[in-house]
Amino acid sequence: MSLKAIAAKFFAKRIHKITQKWANNPVETQQKVFEDLIKEAKQTQFGQDHDFSSIKTFSDFAQKVPVRDYEGLKHYVDQVVKGEENILWKGKPLYFAKTSGTTSGAKYIPLTAASIPFHIQAARNAILSYIYETGKADFVNGKMIFLQGSPVLEERNGIKLGRLSGIVAHFVPKYLQKNRMPSWETNCIEDWETKVNTIVAETINEDMAVISGIPSWVQMYFEKLAAKANKPVGEIFKNFNLFIYGGVNYEPYRAKFENLIGRKVDSIELFPASEGFFAYQDSQTAKGMLLLLNSGIFYEFIKADEFFTEQPKRYTIGEVELGVNYVLIISSNAGLWAYNIGDTIQFTSIKPYRVIVSGRIKHYISAFGEHVIGKEVESALKEAMEETDVRVNEFTVAPQITPSKGLPYHEWLIEFENEPNNLEDFALRIDNAMRKQNVYYDDLIVGNVLRTLVITSVPKNGFQEYMKSIGKLGGQNKLPRLSNDRKIAQFFEIKE
């Protein structure tokens, strides 16, 4: 074992002890974070507008600070973008993570001197946690690749802005610089297809040990690698044994990945976002990701089925239950306050607190009151795939409310790697799995309000074409699993 691997094991043991200390004291840890955040922000404009000086308890905070999404906080963010200081957090943020998708255009999520270190630490600690649990550390000697956005940053009123993954690229520790790929020049390529082709050329003869990125875009990289070398990725990179991912559930991709790689590899799931790094997989055997309670973020949780009521109850960490679908609300040292990040989560464990991402509060189907969420469609597809030899590249689901004939239905648009011999039988397998999970959906089928779901086959690379058409090919962009409308489905109707 190399000195580098030995050092990594010692460091992993140290970080594990620190992690256990706060993980075993969750309520006290979150209370300390809450008190520190309120204290630090008392003199900001937001703190003064919401009377932080009189806030002593979470109950006080909940009364004075309403839950907001980006649009609700935009008035304050706009002032920060103009270069004003002490608005949401002390001074100015160091960066803005620029994302898209709101009604008013681009979102500018602040990253402060206080918040950025936690993004870096969380990614590091996820790997160290894996080393501690498995004892595997030799991969630190191999090459590592992180498929991410361009690190080229703009500047506005003294604040740099860019994609989160591009910003984080500036903080890669020195001890990883020599092992890290692709090259800086390649990372700066904006066009995603050109970038992936260049990454393939750069890495195909390297000893890649760790590969990281959103599964859909890593899949594109793997397909190009395998096609160029005419052999599985696992034969190209004989020491590749660790895949790190985030952004979407890996399970729908797992079978395809193992086929592309030619064998199984360990994986680590991350839960990062521009708004904060919330959780990482700390165990290869336990379900879910460890919620990071000591990372400058105070968490609140609202039950998803109560979220759109007038005054939903806001829960803290000591009040949550297993298996309930919660909307995740955060307050952070980046200056976000009672902020709805849009993700829904479920707790898989409370000793320690582990979560899975169950979907997006805006990404669901309830055209008929069925309340279908992302976790359910992913689980149903996985179950159907396990019963067959079918493999899927990508998929999304939309309601068909006004079919030309027959009852309404859920339309599953699926890009198959290998299509089932009987599409209707495969659809029925998915449908049965959905009905077992979701009583509302089952009632609608039984009551002849909906008919069995219908699968529409999407051509090879069809979803890549769709993402390209809306300017979201590659990087951190993700195809929604669910839509309550037919915008994505209509793209393929027009194509036909």
Coordinates of C-alpha atoms in Angstrom, one line a residue:
M1 CA 0.0 0.0 0.0
S2 CA 1.3 3.4 -0.9
L3 CA 2.0 6.2 1.6
K4 CA -0.8 8.2 0.0
A5 CA -3.3 5.3 0.7
I6 CA -2.0 4.9 4.2
A7 CA -2.4 8.6 4.9
A8 CA -5.9 8.5 3.5
K9 CA -6.9 5.7 5.9
F10 CA -5.6 7.6 8.9
F11 CA -7.4 10.8 7.8
A12 CA -10.6 8.7 7.2
K13 CA -10.5 7.4 10.8
R14 CA -10.1 10.9 12.1
I15 CA -13.0 12.3 10.1
H16 CA -15.2 9.4 11.1
K17 CA -14.7 10.2 14.8
I18 CA -15.7 13.9 14.2
T19 CA -18.7 12.8 12.1
Q20 CA -19.9 10.4 14.8
K21 CA -19.8 13.1 17.4
W22 CA -22.4 15.3 15.7
A23 CA -24.4 12.5 14.2
N24 CA -25.0 11.0 17.6
N25 CA -26.2 14.4 18.9
P26 CA -28.5 15.6 16.1
V27 CA -30.9 17.9 18.0
E28 CA -28.1 19.6 19.9
T29 CA -26.1 20.0 16.8
Q30 CA -28.9 21.6 14.8
Q31 CA -29.8 23.9 17.7
K32 CA -26.2 25.2 17.8
V33 CA -26.3 25.8 14.0
F34 CA -29.6 27.6 14.4
E35 CA -28.3 29.9 17.2
D36 CA -25.1 30.6 15.3
L37 CA -27.0 31.6 12.1
I38 CA -29.3 33.9 13.9
K39 CA -26.5 35.5 15.8
E40 CA -24.3 36.1 12.7
A41 CA -27.2 37.6 10.6
K42 CA -28.8 39.9 13.2
Q43 CA -27.3 43.0 11.6
T44 CA -28.0 42.1 8.0
Q45 CA -30.9 43.8 6.2
F46 CA -32.8 40.5 6.2
G47 CA -32.1 40.0 9.9
Q48 CA -33.4 43.5 10.7
D49 CA -36.4 43.2 8.5
H50 CA -37.4 40.0 10.3
D51 CA -36.4 41.1 13.9
F52 CA -33.7 38.5 14.4
S53 CA -32.7 40.3 17.6
S54 CA -35.9 39.0 19.3
I55 CA -35.6 35.4 18.0
K56 CA -34.8 33.1 20.8
T57 CA -36.4 29.8 19.6
F58 CA -37.3 28.0 16.5
S59 CA -41.0 28.9 17.2
D60 CA -40.0 32.6 17.1
F61 CA -38.2 32.1 13.8
A62 CA -41.2 30.2 12.2
Q63 CA -43.5 33.1 13.2
K64 CA -41.2 35.8 11.8
V65 CA -39.7 34.2 8.7
P66 CA -42.1 32.6 6.2
V67 CA -41.1 29.8 3.9
R68 CA -40.0 31.2 0.5
D69 CA -38.7 29.9 -2.8
Y70 CA -36.3 31.9 -5.0
E71 CA -39.1 34.2 -6.2
G72 CA -39.9 35.1 -2.6
L73 CA -36.3 35.9 -1.8
K74 CA -35.6 37.6 -5.1
H75 CA -36.0 41.2 -3.8
Y76 CA -33.0 40.6 -1.5
V77 CA -30.9 38.6 -4.0
D78 CA -31.3 41.4 -6.5
Q79 CA -29.8 43.9 -4.1
V80 CA -26.8 41.5 -3.5
V81 CA -26.4 41.1 -7.3
K82 CA -26.2 44.9 -7.5
G83 CA -23.2 44.8 -5.2
E84 CA -24.9 45.9 -2.0
E85 CA -23.4 44.5 1.3
N86 CA -24.9 42.9 4.5
I87 CA -28.2 42.0 2.8
L88 CA -28.7 38.3 3.4
W89 CA -25.4 37.6 5.1
K90 CA -22.4 39.6 6.3
G91 CA -20.5 41.5 3.6
K92 CA -20.8 40.2 0.0
P93 CA -20.9 36.6 -1.2
L94 CA -17.7 35.4 -2.9
Y95 CA -19.7 33.8 -5.7
F96 CA -23.1 33.3 -7.3
A97 CA -24.0 29.9 -8.5
K98 CA -26.0 30.7 -11.6
T99 CA -28.8 28.3 -12.5
S100 CA -31.9 28.5 -14.7
G101 CA -35.5 27.5 -14.5
T102 CA -37.5 30.2 -12.7
T103 CA -40.3 32.3 -14.0
S104 CA -38.0 35.3 -13.9
G105 CA -35.1 33.7 -15.7
A106 CA -31.7 32.9 -14.2
K107 CA -31.3 32.2 -10.4
Y108 CA -28.3 33.6 -8.6
I109 CA -27.6 31.5 -5.5
P110 CA -25.1 33.1 -3.1
L111 CA -22.0 31.3 -2.0
T112 CA -20.2 32.9 0.9
A113 CA -16.8 32.6 2.6
A114 CA -18.7 30.7 5.4
S115 CA -20.6 28.3 3.1
I116 CA -18.1 27.3 0.4
P117 CA -15.8 25.2 2.7
F118 CA -18.7 22.9 3.6
H119 CA -19.3 22.1 -0.1
I120 CA -15.6 21.0 -0.4
Q121 CA -15.5 19.2 3.0
A122 CA -18.7 17.2 2.2
A123 CA -17.4 15.8 -1.1
R124 CA -14.1 14.9 0.6
N125 CA -15.8 13.3 3.6
A126 CA -18.0 11.2 1.4
I127 CA -14.9 9.5 0.0
L128 CA -13.2 9.3 3.4
S129 CA -16.3 7.7 4.8
Y130 CA -16.1 5.1 2.0
I131 CA -12.4 4.5 2.8
Y132 CA -13.2 4.1 6.5
E133 CA -16.0 1.6 6.0
T134 CA -14.5 -0.6 3.3
G135 CA -10.7 -0.2 4.0
K136 CA -10.3 0.4 0.2
A137 CA -7.8 3.3 -0.4
D138 CA -5.6 2.2 -3.3
F139 CA -7.8 4.2 -5.7
V140 CA -6.2 7.4 -4.4
N141 CA -3.2 6.6 -6.5
G142 CA -5.2 6.4 -9.8
K143 CA -6.7 9.1 -11.9
M144 CA -10.0 10.7 -11.0
I145 CA -12.5 12.4 -13.3
F146 CA -15.3 14.7 -12.4
L147 CA -17.7 15.5 -15.3
Q148 CA -18.8 19.0 -14.6
G149 CA -19.5 22.4 -15.9
S150 CA -17.0 24.9 -17.2
P151 CA -14.8 26.6 -14.5
V152 CA -14.8 29.8 -16.5
L153 CA -16.4 32.5 -14.4
E154 CA -18.0 35.8 -15.1
E155 CA -17.9 38.8 -12.7
R156 CA -20.7 41.2 -11.7
N157 CA -20.2 44.0 -9.2
G158 CA -17.2 42.4 -7.7
I159 CA -18.8 38.9 -7.3
K160 CA -17.8 36.0 -9.6
L161 CA -20.5 33.8 -11.0
G162 CA -20.8 30.5 -12.8
R163 CA -22.1 27.0 -12.5
L164 CA -21.7 25.4 -9.1
S165 CA -19.5 22.6 -10.4
G166 CA -17.3 25.2 -12.2
I167 CA -16.9 27.2 -9.0
V168 CA -16.0 24.1 -6.9
A169 CA -13.4 23.2 -9.5
H170 CA -11.3 26.2 -8.2
F171 CA -11.1 24.5 -4.8
V172 CA -9.8 21.1 -5.7
P173 CA -7.1 20.3 -3.0
K174 CA -3.5 20.4 -4.2
Y175 CA -3.0 16.7 -3.3
L176 CA -5.6 15.8 -6.0
Q177 CA -4.5 18.2 -8.7
K178 CA -2.0 15.7 -10.3
N179 CA -4.6 12.9 -10.4
R180 CA -7.5 15.0 -11.5
M181 CA -8.9 14.9 -15.1
P182 CA -9.8 16.2 -17.6
S183 CA -7.3 19.0 -18.2
W184 CA -8.3 22.6 -17.4
E185 CA -8.5 23.5 -21.1
T186 CA -10.9 20.6 -21.8
N187 CA -13.0 21.5 -18.7
C188 CA -13.5 25.0 -20.1
I189 CA -15.1 23.7 -23.3
E190 CA -18.8 24.9 -23.3
D191 CA -20.3 22.7 -25.9
W192 CA -21.1 19.5 -24.1
E193 CA -20.8 17.0 -27.0
T194 CA -17.5 18.5 -28.0
K195 CA -16.4 18.4 -24.4
V196 CA -17.3 14.7 -23.9
N197 CA -15.5 13.7 -27.1
T198 CA -12.4 15.6 -25.9
I199 CA -12.6 13.9 -22.5
V200 CA -12.7 10.5 -24.2
A201 CA -9.6 11.3 -26.2
E202 CA -7.8 12.5 -23.0
T203 CA -8.7 9.7 -20.7
I204 CA -8.9 6.6 -22.9
N205 CA -5.3 5.7 -22.2
E206 CA -5.2 6.7 -18.6
D207 CA -5.5 4.7 -15.4
M208 CA -9.0 6.0 -14.3
A209 CA -9.8 4.8 -10.8
V210 CA -12.7 7.1 -9.8
I211 CA -15.3 8.6 -12.1
S212 CA -17.9 11.1 -10.9
G213 CA -20.9 12.9 -12.4
I214 CA -24.6 12.9 -13.0
P215 CA -25.5 9.3 -14.3
S216 CA -27.1 10.4 -17.5
W217 CA -24.1 12.3 -18.7
V218 CA -21.6 9.8 -17.4
Q219 CA -23.5 7.2 -19.4
M220 CA -22.9 9.3 -22.5
Y221 CA -19.2 9.4 -21.7
F222 CA -19.1 5.6 -21.2
E223 CA -20.9 4.9 -24.5
K224 CA -18.4 7.0 -26.4
L225 CA -15.5 5.3 -24.6
A226 CA -16.8 1.8 -25.3
A227 CA -17.5 2.6 -28.9
K228 CA -14.0 4.1 -29.5
A229 CA -12.2 1.3 -27.8
N230 CA -14.6 -1.5 -28.9
K231 CA -14.5 -3.0 -25.4
P232 CA -16.2 -2.4 -22.0
V233 CA -15.2 0.5 -19.8
G234 CA -14.0 -1.9 -17.1
E235 CA -11.5 -3.3 -19.6
I236 CA -10.3 0.1 -20.6
F237 CA -9.9 1.2 -17.0
K238 CA -8.9 -2.0 -15.2
N239 CA -8.6 -0.2 -11.8
F240 CA -11.9 1.7 -12.1
N241 CA -13.9 0.5 -9.0
L242 CA -15.6 3.6 -7.7
F243 CA -18.4 5.7 -9.2
I244 CA -19.5 8.8 -7.4
Y245 CA -22.8 10.4 -8.5
G246 CA -25.5 12.8 -7.5
G247 CA -28.5 14.7 -9.0
V248 CA -30.6 11.7 -9.9
N249 CA -31.4 8.2 -8.7
Y250 CA -28.8 5.7 -10.0
E251 CA -31.1 2.7 -9.9
P252 CA -32.7 3.1 -13.3
Y253 CA -29.2 3.4 -14.8
R254 CA -27.5 0.6 -12.8
A255 CA -28.1 -2.3 -15.2
K256 CA -27.1 -0.2 -18.2
F257 CA -23.9 1.0 -16.4
E258 CA -22.9 -2.5 -15.3
N259 CA -23.3 -3.6 -18.9
L260 CA -21.2 -0.7 -20.2
I261 CA -18.6 -1.3 -17.5
G262 CA -18.7 -5.1 -17.8
R263 CA -18.8 -5.6 -14.1
K264 CA -20.1 -4.1 -10.8
V265 CA -18.3 -1.2 -9.2
D266 CA -18.9 0.4 -5.8
S267 CA -20.8 3.7 -5.8
I268 CA -21.3 6.7 -3.5
E269 CA -24.4 8.9 -3.8
L270 CA -24.1 12.6 -3.1
F271 CA -26.9 15.2 -2.5
P272 CA -25.3 18.5 -3.5
A273 CA -27.1 21.6 -4.8
S274 CA -26.2 25.2 -5.4
E275 CA -28.0 26.0 -2.1
G276 CA -25.8 23.6 -0.1
F277 CA -24.3 20.2 0.2
F278 CA -27.0 18.3 2.2
A279 CA -26.0 14.6 2.4
Y280 CA -23.8 11.9 1.3
Q281 CA -23.9 8.1 1.4
D282 CA -21.9 7.0 4.4
S283 CA -22.5 3.3 4.2
Q284 CA -22.4 0.7 1.5
T285 CA -24.9 -1.4 3.3
A286 CA -27.4 1.0 4.9
K287 CA -30.1 2.7 2.8
G288 CA -30.0 6.4 2.3
M289 CA -27.5 9.3 2.7
L290 CA -26.3 10.8 6.0
L291 CA -27.9 14.2 6.4
L292 CA -25.2 16.8 7.2
L293 CA -26.4 18.5 10.4
N294 CA -23.1 20.3 11.2
S295 CA -22.5 22.1 7.9
G296 CA -23.8 25.6 8.5
I297 CA -27.4 24.6 7.4
F298 CA -30.5 24.5 9.6
Y299 CA -33.1 22.2 8.3
E300 CA -36.9 22.3 8.4
F301 CA -39.3 19.8 7.0
I302 CA -42.9 20.2 5.8
K303 CA -45.0 17.1 4.9
A304 CA -45.4 17.2 1.1
D305 CA -49.1 16.4 1.2
E306 CA -49.6 19.4 3.5
F307 CA -47.2 21.8 1.7
F308 CA -49.9 23.6 -0.4
T309 CA -52.2 24.1 2.6
E310 CA -52.5 27.6 4.1
Q311 CA -50.2 27.1 7.2
P312 CA -48.5 23.8 7.0
K313 CA -46.6 22.7 10.2
R314 CA -42.8 23.1 10.0
Y315 CA -40.9 20.3 11.7
T316 CA -37.3 20.2 13.0
I317 CA -34.9 17.3 13.0
G318 CA -36.2 15.8 16.3
E319 CA -39.8 15.6 15.1
V320 CA -39.5 13.8 11.7
E321 CA -40.8 10.3 11.0
L322 CA -39.5 7.5 8.8
G323 CA -41.0 7.1 5.3
V324 CA -42.9 10.4 5.2
N325 CA -42.4 12.5 2.1
Y326 CA -41.1 15.9 3.3
V327 CA -40.3 19.1 1.4
L328 CA -36.8 20.2 2.5
I329 CA -36.5 23.8 3.8
I330 CA -33.1 25.3 4.7
S331 CA -31.6 28.3 6.4
S332 CA -27.9 28.6 5.8
N333 CA -24.6 30.6 6.2
A334 CA -25.0 31.5 2.5
G335 CA -27.9 33.8 3.5
L336 CA -30.8 31.6 2.5
W337 CA -33.7 31.8 5.1
A338 CA -36.5 29.3 5.4
Y339 CA -35.8 28.6 1.8
N340 CA -37.6 25.9 -0.2
I341 CA -35.0 24.2 -2.4
G342 CA -37.7 22.3 -4.2
D343 CA -36.6 18.8 -3.3
T344 CA -38.6 16.2 -1.4
I345 CA -36.9 13.7 0.9
Q346 CA -37.8 10.7 3.0
F347 CA -36.0 9.5 6.1
T348 CA -34.7 5.9 6.0
S349 CA -33.1 6.1 9.4
I350 CA -33.1 8.3 12.4
K351 CA -30.1 6.9 14.2
P352 CA -28.3 8.4 12.4
Y353 CA -30.5 10.6 10.2
R354 CA -30.3 9.3 6.7
V355 CA -32.4 10.4 3.7
I356 CA -33.3 9.5 0.2
V357 CA -34.3 12.1 -2.4
S358 CA -37.9 11.2 -3.3
G359 CA -38.5 13.8 -6.0
R360 CA -39.3 17.5 -6.6
I361 CA -42.3 19.2 -5.1
K362 CA -43.0 20.7 -8.5
H363 CA -42.3 17.4 -10.4
Y364 CA -45.2 15.2 -9.8
I365 CA -48.3 13.9 -11.5
S366 CA -51.6 14.6 -9.9
A367 CA -53.8 15.4 -12.9
F368 CA -56.5 13.2 -11.4
G369 CA -55.6 13.3 -7.7
E370 CA -53.1 10.5 -7.9
H371 CA -50.1 12.3 -6.2
V372 CA -47.4 10.3 -8.0
I373 CA -43.9 11.2 -7.0
G374 CA -40.4 10.5 -8.5
K375 CA -39.5 7.8 -6.1
E376 CA -42.6 5.8 -7.1
V377 CA -42.0 5.8 -10.8
E378 CA -38.3 4.9 -10.4
S379 CA -39.1 2.1 -8.0
A380 CA -41.8 0.7 -10.4
L381 CA -39.5 0.8 -13.4
K382 CA -36.7 -0.9 -11.4
E383 CA -39.1 -3.7 -10.3
A384 CA -40.2 -4.3 -13.9
M385 CA -36.7 -4.4 -15.2
E386 CA -35.6 -6.8 -12.5
E387 CA -38.3 -9.3 -13.7
T388 CA -37.0 -9.0 -17.3
D389 CA -33.8 -8.5 -19.3
V390 CA -34.9 -5.0 -20.4
R391 CA -32.5 -2.1 -19.9
V392 CA -33.5 1.6 -20.1
N393 CA -31.3 4.6 -21.0
E394 CA -33.7 7.4 -19.8
F395 CA -37.4 8.0 -19.2
T396 CA -40.0 10.5 -18.1
V397 CA -43.7 10.3 -17.4
A398 CA -46.6 12.7 -18.3
P399 CA -50.4 12.6 -18.0
Q400 CA -52.5 12.1 -21.1
I401 CA -55.7 13.8 -20.1
T402 CA -57.5 14.0 -23.5
P403 CA -56.6 10.9 -25.5
S404 CA -58.1 10.5 -29.0
K405 CA -59.9 7.4 -27.7
G406 CA -60.4 5.5 -24.5
L407 CA -59.8 6.6 -20.9
P408 CA -57.0 9.0 -19.8
Y409 CA -53.6 7.4 -18.8
H410 CA -50.1 8.1 -17.7
E411 CA -47.7 8.1 -20.7
W412 CA -44.3 6.7 -20.0
L413 CA -41.7 8.0 -22.6
I414 CA -38.9 5.5 -22.4
E415 CA -35.6 5.3 -24.3
F416 CA -34.8 1.6 -24.3
E417 CA -31.3 0.1 -24.6
N418 CA -33.1 -3.1 -25.5
E419 CA -36.8 -2.9 -26.0
P420 CA -39.1 -5.6 -24.4
N421 CA -40.6 -8.2 -26.8
N422 CA -44.0 -7.3 -25.5
L423 CA -44.4 -3.6 -24.8
E424 CA -47.9 -4.1 -23.3
D425 CA -46.7 -6.8 -20.9
F426 CA -43.8 -4.6 -19.7
A427 CA -46.2 -1.7 -19.3
L428 CA -48.5 -3.9 -17.2
R429 CA -45.6 -4.9 -14.9
I430 CA -44.8 -1.2 -14.3
D431 CA -48.4 -0.5 -13.7
N432 CA -48.9 -3.2 -11.2
A433 CA -45.8 -2.0 -9.3
M434 CA -47.2 1.5 -9.3
R435 CA -50.6 0.3 -8.0
K436 CA -48.9 -1.5 -5.1
Q437 CA -47.0 1.7 -4.1
N438 CA -49.7 4.4 -4.6
V439 CA -53.2 3.7 -3.3
Y440 CA -54.6 6.8 -5.1
Y441 CA -53.4 5.6 -8.5
D442 CA -54.8 2.1 -7.7
D443 CA -58.2 3.6 -6.9
L444 CA -58.2 5.5 -10.2
I445 CA -57.4 2.3 -12.2
V446 CA -60.0 0.3 -10.2
G447 CA -62.6 3.1 -10.6
N448 CA -62.1 3.3 -14.4
V449 CA -60.9 6.9 -14.2
L450 CA -57.5 5.9 -15.7
R451 CA -56.5 3.0 -17.8
T452 CA -53.2 1.1 -17.6
L453 CA -50.2 3.2 -18.4
V454 CA -49.0 3.5 -22.0
I455 CA -45.4 3.3 -23.1
T456 CA -44.1 5.4 -25.9
S457 CA -40.6 4.4 -27.2
V458 CA -38.3 7.3 -27.6
P459 CA -35.6 7.0 -30.3
K460 CA -31.9 6.5 -29.4
N461 CA -30.5 9.8 -28.0
G462 CA -34.0 11.3 -28.2
F463 CA -33.8 12.8 -24.7
Q464 CA -30.3 14.2 -25.4
E465 CA -31.9 16.0 -28.4
Y466 CA -34.7 17.3 -26.2
M467 CA -32.2 18.7 -23.6
K468 CA -30.2 20.2 -26.4
S469 CA -33.3 21.9 -27.8
I470 CA -33.9 23.7 -24.5
G471 CA -30.2 24.6 -24.0
K472 CA -29.6 22.1 -21.1
L473 CA -27.4 19.4 -22.6
G474 CA -24.8 18.1 -20.1
G475 CA -23.3 19.6 -17.0
Q476 CA -25.6 19.6 -13.9
N477 CA -28.8 19.5 -15.9
K478 CA -31.3 16.7 -15.3
L479 CA -34.3 15.4 -17.2
P480 CA -37.4 15.6 -15.0
R481 CA -38.8 12.2 -14.1
L482 CA -42.3 13.6 -13.9
S483 CA -44.3 16.4 -15.3
N484 CA -47.9 17.5 -14.5
D485 CA -48.1 18.8 -18.1
R486 CA -47.1 17.5 -21.5
K487 CA -44.3 19.9 -22.6
I488 CA -41.7 17.2 -22.9
A489 CA -44.2 14.7 -24.4
Q490 CA -45.2 17.3 -27.0
F491 CA -41.6 17.6 -28.2
F492 CA -41.7 14.0 -29.3
E493 CA -45.2 14.4 -30.8
I494 CA -43.9 17.2 -33.0
K495 CA -40.8 15.1 -33.9
E496 CA -43.1 12.3 -35.2

